[in-house]
mmCIF file of C-alpha atoms and ligand atoms in Angstrom:
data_model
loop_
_atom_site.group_PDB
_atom_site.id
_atom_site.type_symbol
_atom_site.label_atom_id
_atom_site.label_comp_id
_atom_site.label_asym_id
_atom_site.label_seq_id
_atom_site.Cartn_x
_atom_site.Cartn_y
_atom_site.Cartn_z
ATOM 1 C CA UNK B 1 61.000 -14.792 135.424
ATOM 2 C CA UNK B 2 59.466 -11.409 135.887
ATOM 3 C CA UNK B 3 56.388 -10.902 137.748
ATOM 4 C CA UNK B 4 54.680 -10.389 134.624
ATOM 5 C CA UNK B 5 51.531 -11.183 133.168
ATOM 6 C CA UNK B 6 52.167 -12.013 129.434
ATOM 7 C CA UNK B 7 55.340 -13.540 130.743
ATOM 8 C CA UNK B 8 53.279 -16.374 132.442
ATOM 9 C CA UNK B 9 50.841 -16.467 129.248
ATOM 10 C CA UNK B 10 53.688 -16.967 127.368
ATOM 11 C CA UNK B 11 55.314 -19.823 129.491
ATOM 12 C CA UNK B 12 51.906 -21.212 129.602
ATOM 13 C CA UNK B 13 51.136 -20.388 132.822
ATOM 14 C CA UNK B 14 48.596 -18.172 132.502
ATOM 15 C CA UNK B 15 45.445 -18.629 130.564
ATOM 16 C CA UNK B 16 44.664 -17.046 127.232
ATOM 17 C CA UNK B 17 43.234 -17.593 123.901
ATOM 18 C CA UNK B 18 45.695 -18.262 121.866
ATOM 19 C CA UNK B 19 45.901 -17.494 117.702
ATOM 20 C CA UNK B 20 49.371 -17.716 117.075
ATOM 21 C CA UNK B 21 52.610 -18.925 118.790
ATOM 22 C CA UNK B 22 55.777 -19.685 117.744
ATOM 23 C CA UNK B 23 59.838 -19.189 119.016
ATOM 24 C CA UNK B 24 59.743 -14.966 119.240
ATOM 25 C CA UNK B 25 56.033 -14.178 120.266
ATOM 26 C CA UNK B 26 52.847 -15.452 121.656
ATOM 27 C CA UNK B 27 49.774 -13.667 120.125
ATOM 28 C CA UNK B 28 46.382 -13.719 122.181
ATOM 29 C CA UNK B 29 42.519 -12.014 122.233
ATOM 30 C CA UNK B 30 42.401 -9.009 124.439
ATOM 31 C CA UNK B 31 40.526 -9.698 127.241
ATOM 32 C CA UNK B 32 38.644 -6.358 127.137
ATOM 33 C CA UNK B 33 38.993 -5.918 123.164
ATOM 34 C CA UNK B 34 38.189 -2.374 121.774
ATOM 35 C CA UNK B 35 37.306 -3.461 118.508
ATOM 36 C CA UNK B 36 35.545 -6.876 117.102
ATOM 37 C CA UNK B 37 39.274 -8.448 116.101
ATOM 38 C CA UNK B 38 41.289 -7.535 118.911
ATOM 39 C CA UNK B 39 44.723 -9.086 118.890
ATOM 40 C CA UNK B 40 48.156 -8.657 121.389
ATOM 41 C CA UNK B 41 51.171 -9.310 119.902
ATOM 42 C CA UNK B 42 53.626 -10.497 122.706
ATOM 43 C CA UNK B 43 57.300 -10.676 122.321
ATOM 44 C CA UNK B 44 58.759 -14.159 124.318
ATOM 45 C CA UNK B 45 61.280 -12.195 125.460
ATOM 46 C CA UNK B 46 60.617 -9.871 128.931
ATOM 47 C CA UNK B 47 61.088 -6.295 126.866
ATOM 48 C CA UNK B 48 59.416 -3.347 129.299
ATOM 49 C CA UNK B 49 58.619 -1.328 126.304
ATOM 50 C CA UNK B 50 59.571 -0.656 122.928
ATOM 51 C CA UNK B 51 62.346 2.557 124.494
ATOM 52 C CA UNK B 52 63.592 -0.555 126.014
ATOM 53 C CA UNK B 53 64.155 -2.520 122.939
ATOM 54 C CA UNK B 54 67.853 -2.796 121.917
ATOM 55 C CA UNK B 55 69.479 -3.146 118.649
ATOM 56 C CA UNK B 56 69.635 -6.777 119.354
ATOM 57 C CA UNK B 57 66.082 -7.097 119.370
ATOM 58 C CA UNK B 58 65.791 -5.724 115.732
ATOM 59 C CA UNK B 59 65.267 -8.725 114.260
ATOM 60 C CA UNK B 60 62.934 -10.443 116.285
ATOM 61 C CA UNK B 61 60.580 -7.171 115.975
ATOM 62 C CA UNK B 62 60.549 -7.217 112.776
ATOM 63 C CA UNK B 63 59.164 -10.735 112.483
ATOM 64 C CA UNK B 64 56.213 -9.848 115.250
ATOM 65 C CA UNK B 65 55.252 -7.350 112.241
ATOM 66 C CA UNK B 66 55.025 -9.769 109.759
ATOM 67 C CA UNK B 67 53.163 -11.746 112.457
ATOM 68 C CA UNK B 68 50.858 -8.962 113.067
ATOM 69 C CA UNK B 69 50.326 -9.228 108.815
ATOM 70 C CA UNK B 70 49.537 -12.713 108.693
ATOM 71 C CA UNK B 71 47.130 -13.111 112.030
ATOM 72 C CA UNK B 72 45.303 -9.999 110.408
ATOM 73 C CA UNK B 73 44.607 -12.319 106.901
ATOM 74 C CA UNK B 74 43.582 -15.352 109.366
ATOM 75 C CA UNK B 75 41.125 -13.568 111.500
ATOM 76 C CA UNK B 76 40.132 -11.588 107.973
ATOM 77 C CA UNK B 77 40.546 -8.148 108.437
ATOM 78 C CA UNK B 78 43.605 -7.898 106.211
ATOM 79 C CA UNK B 79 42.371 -5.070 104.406
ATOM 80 C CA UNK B 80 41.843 -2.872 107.029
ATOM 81 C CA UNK B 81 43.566 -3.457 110.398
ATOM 82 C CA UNK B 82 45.821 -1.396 112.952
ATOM 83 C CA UNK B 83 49.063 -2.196 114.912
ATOM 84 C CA UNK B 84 49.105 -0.074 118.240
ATOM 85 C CA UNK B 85 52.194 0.238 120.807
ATOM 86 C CA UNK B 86 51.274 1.994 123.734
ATOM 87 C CA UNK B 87 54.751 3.260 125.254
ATOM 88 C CA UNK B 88 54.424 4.738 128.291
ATOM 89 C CA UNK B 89 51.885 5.693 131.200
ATOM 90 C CA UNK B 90 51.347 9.105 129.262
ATOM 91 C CA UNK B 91 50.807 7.100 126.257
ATOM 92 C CA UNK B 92 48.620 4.512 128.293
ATOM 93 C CA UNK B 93 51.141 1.111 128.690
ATOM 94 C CA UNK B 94 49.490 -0.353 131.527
ATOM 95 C CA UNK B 95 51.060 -3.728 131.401
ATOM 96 C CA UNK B 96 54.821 -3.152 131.074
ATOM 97 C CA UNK B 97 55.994 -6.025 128.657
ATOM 98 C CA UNK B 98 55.982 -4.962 125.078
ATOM 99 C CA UNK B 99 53.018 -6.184 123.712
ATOM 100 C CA UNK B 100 51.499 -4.604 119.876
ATOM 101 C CA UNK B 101 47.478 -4.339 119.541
ATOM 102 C CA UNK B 102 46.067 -5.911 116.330
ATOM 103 C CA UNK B 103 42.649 -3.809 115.812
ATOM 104 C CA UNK B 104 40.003 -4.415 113.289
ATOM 105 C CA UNK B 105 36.735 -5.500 112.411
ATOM 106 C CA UNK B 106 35.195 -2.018 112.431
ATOM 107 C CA UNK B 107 35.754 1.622 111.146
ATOM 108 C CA UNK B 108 38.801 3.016 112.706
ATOM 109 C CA UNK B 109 39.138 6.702 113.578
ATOM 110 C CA UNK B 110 42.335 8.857 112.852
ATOM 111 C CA UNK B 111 43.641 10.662 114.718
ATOM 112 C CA UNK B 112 43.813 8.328 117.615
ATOM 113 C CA UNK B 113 42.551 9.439 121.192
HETATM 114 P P1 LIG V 1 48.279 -1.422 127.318
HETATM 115 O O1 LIG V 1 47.288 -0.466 127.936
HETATM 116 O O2 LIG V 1 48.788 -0.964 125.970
HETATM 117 O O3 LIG V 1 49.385 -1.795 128.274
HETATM 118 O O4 LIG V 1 47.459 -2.721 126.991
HETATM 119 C C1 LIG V 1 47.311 -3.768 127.883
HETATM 120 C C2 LIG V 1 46.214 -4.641 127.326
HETATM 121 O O5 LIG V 1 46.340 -5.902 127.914
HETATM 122 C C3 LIG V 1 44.802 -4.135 127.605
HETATM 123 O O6 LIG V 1 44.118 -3.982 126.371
HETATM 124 C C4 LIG V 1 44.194 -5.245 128.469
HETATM 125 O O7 LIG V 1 42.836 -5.460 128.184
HETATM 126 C C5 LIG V 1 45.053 -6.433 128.082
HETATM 127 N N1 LIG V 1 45.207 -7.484 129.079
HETATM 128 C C6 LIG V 1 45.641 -7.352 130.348
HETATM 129 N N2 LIG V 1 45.726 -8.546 130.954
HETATM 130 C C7 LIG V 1 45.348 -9.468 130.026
HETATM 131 C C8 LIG V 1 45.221 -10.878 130.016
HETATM 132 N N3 LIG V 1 45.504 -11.612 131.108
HETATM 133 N N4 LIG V 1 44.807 -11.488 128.882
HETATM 134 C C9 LIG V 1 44.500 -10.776 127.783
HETATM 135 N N5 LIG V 1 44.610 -9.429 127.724
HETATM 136 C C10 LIG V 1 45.009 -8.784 128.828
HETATM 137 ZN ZN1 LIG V 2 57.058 -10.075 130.772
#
């Protein structure tokens, strides 16, 4: 396994609080949330970033969207939420395993910073 962070959350080896799981993705609170709901959407499988992600992978991504969907019902900002990939140091990736940010809870400015 990659020395990787969400790779050990995902195996279970590294603590977070967990509000989904199930054979593609793990989906976790931020630990330094920028909004009241602040969600990561985690792919199981080690993906750098989405440039990395291969036709193969179509599927798989696809479900983490309907994921992001039905976590943003649950924690009840369904009518109002935001799904963020950050691809790339220019772009602000810091943590390089795929991961989609589930934002909400508050009035959301466009354009993004
Ligand atoms: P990004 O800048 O798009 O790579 O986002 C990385 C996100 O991961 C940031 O919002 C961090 O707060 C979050 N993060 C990093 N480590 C952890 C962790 N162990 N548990 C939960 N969130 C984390
Ligand atoms: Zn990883």
């Amino acid at each position: 396994m990659p020395d990787c962070i969400f790779c050990k959350i995902a195996a279970g080896e590294a603590k977070a609080r967990i509000v989904l799981e199930d054979e593609d993705l793990v989906a976790f609170l931020d630990l330094n949330p920028q909004a009241p709901t602040h969600v990561l959407i985690v792919p199981r499988k080690h993906i750098p970033s989405l440039s990395d992600a291969e036709p193969g992978d179509a599927a798989m991504l696809g479900r983490l969207q309907l994921a992001a969907g039905k976590i943003a019902a649950q924690l009840g900002v369904g009518d109002g939420f935001r799904l963020v990939v950050n691809n790339g140091r220019k772009a602000g990736q810091a943590v390089d395993h795929l991961h989609y940010h589930l934002l909400g809870g508050r009035r959301l400015q466009w354009p993004p910073g």
